[in-house]
C-alpha positions as a printed NumPy array, in Angstrom:
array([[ 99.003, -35.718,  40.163],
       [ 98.21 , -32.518,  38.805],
       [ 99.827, -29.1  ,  38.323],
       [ 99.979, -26.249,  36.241],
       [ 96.919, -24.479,  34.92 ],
       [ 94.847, -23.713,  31.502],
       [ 93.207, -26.076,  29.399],
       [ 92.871, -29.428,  30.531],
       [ 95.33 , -31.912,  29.297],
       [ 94.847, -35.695,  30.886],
       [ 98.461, -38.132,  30.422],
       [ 97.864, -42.279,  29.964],
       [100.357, -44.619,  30.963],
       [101.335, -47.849,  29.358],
       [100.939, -50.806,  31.204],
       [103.043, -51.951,  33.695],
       [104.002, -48.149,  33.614],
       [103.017, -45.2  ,  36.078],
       [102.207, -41.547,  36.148],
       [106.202, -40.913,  36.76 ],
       [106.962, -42.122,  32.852],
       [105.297, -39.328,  31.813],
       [107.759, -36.86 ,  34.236],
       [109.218, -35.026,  31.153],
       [105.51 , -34.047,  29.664],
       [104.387, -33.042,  32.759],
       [106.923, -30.649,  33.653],
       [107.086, -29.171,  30.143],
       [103.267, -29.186,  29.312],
       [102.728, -27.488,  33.075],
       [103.846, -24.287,  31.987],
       [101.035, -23.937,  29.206],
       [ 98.043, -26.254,  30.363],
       [ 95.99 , -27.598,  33.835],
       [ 98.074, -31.055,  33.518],
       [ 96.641, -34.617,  35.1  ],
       [ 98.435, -37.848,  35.448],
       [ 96.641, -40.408,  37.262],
       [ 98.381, -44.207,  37.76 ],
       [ 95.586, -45.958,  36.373],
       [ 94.106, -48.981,  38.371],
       [ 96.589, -51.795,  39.68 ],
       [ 99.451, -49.501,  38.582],
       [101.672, -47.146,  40.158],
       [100.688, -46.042,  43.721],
       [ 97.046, -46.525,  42.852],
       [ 94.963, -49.905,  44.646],
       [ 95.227, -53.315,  43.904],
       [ 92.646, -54.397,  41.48 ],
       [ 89.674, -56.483,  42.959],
       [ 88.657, -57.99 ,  39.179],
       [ 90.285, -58.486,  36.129],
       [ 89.728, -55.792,  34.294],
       [ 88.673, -55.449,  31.055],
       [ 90.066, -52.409,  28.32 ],
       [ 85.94 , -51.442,  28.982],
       [ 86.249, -51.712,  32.848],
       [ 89.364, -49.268,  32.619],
       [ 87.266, -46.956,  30.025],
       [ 84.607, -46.704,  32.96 ],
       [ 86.938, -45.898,  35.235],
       [ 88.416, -42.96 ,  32.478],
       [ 84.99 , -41.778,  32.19 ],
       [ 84.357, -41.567,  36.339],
       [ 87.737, -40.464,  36.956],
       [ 87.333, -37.728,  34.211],
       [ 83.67 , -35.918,  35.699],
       [ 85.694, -36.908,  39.109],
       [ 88.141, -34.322,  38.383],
       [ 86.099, -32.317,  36.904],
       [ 88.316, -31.823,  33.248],
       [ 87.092, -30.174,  30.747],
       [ 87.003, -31.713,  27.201],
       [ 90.468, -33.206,  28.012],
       [ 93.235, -33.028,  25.559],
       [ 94.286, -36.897,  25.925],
       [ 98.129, -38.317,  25.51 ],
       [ 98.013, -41.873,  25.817],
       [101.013, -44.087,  25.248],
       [100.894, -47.822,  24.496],
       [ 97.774, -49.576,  26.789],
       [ 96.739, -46.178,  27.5  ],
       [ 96.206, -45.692,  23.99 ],
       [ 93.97 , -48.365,  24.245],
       [ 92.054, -47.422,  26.913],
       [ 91.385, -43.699,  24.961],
       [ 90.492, -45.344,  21.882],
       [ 87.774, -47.127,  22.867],
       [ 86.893, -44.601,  25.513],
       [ 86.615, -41.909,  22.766],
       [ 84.971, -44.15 ,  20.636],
       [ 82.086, -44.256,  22.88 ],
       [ 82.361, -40.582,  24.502],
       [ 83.497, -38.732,  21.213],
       [ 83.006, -35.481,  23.382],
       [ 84.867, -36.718,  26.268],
       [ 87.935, -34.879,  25.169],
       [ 89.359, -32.788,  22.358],
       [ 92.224, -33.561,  21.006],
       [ 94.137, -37.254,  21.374],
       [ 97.465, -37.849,  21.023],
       [ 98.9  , -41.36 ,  20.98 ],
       [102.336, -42.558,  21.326],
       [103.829, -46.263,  20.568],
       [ 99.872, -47.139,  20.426],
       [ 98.808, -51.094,  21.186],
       [ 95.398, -52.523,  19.95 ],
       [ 95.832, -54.506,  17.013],
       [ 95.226, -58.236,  17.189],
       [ 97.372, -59.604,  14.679],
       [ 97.179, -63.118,  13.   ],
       [ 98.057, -65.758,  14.819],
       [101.291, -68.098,  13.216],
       [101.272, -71.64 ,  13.23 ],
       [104.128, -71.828,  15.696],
       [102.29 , -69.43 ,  18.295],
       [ 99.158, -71.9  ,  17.677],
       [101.542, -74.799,  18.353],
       [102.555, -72.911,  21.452],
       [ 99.341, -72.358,  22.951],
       [ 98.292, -75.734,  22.72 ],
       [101.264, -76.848,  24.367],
       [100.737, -74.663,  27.229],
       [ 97.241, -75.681,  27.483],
       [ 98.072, -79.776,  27.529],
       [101.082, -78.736,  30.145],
       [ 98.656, -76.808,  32.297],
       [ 96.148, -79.538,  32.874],
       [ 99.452, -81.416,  34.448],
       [102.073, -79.431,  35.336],
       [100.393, -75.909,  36.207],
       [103.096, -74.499,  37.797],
       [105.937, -75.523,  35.42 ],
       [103.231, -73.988,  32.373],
       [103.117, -70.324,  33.829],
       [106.909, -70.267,  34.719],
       [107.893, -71.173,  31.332],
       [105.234, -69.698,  29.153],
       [104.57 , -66.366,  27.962],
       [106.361, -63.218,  27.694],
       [108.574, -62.192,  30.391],
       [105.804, -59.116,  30.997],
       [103.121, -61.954,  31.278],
       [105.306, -64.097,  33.867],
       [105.755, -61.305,  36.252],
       [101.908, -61.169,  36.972],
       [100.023, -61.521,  39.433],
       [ 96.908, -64.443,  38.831],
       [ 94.62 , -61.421,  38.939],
       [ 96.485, -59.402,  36.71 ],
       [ 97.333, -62.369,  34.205],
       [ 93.654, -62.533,  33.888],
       [ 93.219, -58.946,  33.044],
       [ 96.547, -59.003,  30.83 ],
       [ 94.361, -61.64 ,  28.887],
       [ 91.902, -59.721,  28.335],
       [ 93.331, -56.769,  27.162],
       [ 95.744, -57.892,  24.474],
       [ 93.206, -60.403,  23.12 ],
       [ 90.843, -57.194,  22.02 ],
       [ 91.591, -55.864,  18.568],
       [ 90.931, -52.329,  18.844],
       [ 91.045, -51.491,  15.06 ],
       [ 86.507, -50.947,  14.981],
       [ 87.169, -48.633,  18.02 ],
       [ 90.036, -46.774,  15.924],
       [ 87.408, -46.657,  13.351],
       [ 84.982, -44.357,  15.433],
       [ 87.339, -41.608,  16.726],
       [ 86.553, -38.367,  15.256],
       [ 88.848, -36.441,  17.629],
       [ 91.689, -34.542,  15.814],
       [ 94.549, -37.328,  15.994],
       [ 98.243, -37.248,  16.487],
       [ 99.975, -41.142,  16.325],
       [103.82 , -40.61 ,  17.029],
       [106.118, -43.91 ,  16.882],
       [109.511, -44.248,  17.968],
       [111.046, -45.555,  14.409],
       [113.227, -48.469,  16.683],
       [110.328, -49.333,  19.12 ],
       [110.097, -53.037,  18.531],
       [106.979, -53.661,  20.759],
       [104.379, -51.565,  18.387],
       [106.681, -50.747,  15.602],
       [105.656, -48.258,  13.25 ],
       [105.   , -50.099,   9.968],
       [102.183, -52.174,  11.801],
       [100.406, -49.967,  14.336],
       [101.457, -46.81 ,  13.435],
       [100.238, -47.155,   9.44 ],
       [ 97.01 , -49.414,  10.25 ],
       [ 96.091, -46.721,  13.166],
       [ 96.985, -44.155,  10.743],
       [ 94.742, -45.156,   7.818],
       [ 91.773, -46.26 ,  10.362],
       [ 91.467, -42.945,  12.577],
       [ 90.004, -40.432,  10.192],
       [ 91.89 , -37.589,   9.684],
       [ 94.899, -38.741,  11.653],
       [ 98.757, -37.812,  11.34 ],
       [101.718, -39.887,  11.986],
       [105.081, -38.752,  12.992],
       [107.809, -41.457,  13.034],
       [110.619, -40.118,  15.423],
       [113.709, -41.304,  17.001],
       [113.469, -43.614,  19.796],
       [111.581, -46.906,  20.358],
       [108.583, -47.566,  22.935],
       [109.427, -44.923,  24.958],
       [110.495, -42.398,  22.784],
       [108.945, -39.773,  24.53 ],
       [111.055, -39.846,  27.377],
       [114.363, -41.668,  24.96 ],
       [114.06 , -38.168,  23.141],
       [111.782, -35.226,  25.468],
       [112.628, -32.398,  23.957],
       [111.809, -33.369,  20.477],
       [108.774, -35.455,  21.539],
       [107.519, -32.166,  23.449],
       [107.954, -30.077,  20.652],
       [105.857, -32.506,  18.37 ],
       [103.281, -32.369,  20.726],
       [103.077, -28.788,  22.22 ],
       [102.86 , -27.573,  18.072],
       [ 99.707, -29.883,  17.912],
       [ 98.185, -29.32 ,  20.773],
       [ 98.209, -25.481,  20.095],
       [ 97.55 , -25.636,  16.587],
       [ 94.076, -24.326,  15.368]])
């Protein structure tokens, strides 16, 4: 999807999302810039994926669907596995785009308890027997609704601790957090982001995960003052 005109500015989704989350920022941002919202492989209206992909197979895809398009130094506004997807994307194509702007951003591998250990092993033991009862019962309920393929590719993804791609971003950096979003809260993602990506800002705002369409007008504001901002 694409509409308006100006400078380029390319929308993310999260996963399990689609281009239509980011309805709000499109219609807003389309008055000022050339906007693009793709759904993102095995998302959306977009194909079925024929691997499981990798956060670097969907950065390859970025980067092809980016010269496909033909955008210009991209201003990028990722939210949650998008965010992941730009930040290692960015971290290996610094002049891919200009400026990046991430909302409710995943990518940090946190330590693992004892009683998620526990778990695991569990699941493991129960798998070898009972393979069916093991992926009804465990995991999240995002995890459950998968598809084998996509389980795979779920694996992969959240297992990757993005924090030495944060590290190499030199793009001028926006992080905005919904203050009640419980699946990257703010104090944990939002400050480690924050002191990784050099130069970075963060703005915690009302809302939780999806705070940018919980809250549009605000949210737009926030970002429209950035993105115009010398």
């Amino acid at each position: 999807m694409t509409a308006g005109g100006g400078k380029d500015v390319l929308l993310l989704h999260g996963y399990l999302s689609s281009k239509e989350s980011f309805y709000y920022q499109t219609k807003f941002l389309s008055g000022s810039f050339k906007v693009t919202v793709p759904d993102m492989p095995g998302f959306g209206a977009s194909s079925p994926l024929d691997k499981a992909y990798s956060v670097g197979d969907y950065c390859r895809w970025l980067d092809g669907f980016i010269k496909y398009c033909k955008l210009d130094r991209p201003h990028i506004i990722a939210h949650s596995f998008g965010a992941r997807v730009a930040l290692k994307y960015l971290s290996e194509n610094p002049q891919g785009a200009d400026k990046l702007i991430i909302t409710g951003g995943a990518g940090i591998v946190k330590a693992r308890s004892p009683q998620y250990m526990r778990r695991v092993k569990a699941y493991r033991r129960i798998k070898k027997i009972f393979p069916k009862f093991a992926e009804k019962h465990f995991g999240s309920k995002e995890y459950r609704t998968l598809s084998p393929l996509m389980r795979e590719s779920y694996k992969k993804i959240v297992n990757e601790d993005l924090k030495y791609c944060a590290k190499g971003v030199k793009n001028r950096t926006l992080l905005i957090y919904g203050r009640d979003d419980t699946v990257t809260p703010p104090n944990e993602e939002g400050l480690i982001f924050n002191g990784i990506i050099s130069g970075s800002r963060l703005i915690i705002t009302d809302g939780g995960h999806f705070c940018f369409s919980e809250y549009p007008e605000a949210f737009n504001k926030i970002i429209y003052e950035f993105l115009t901002e010398n």
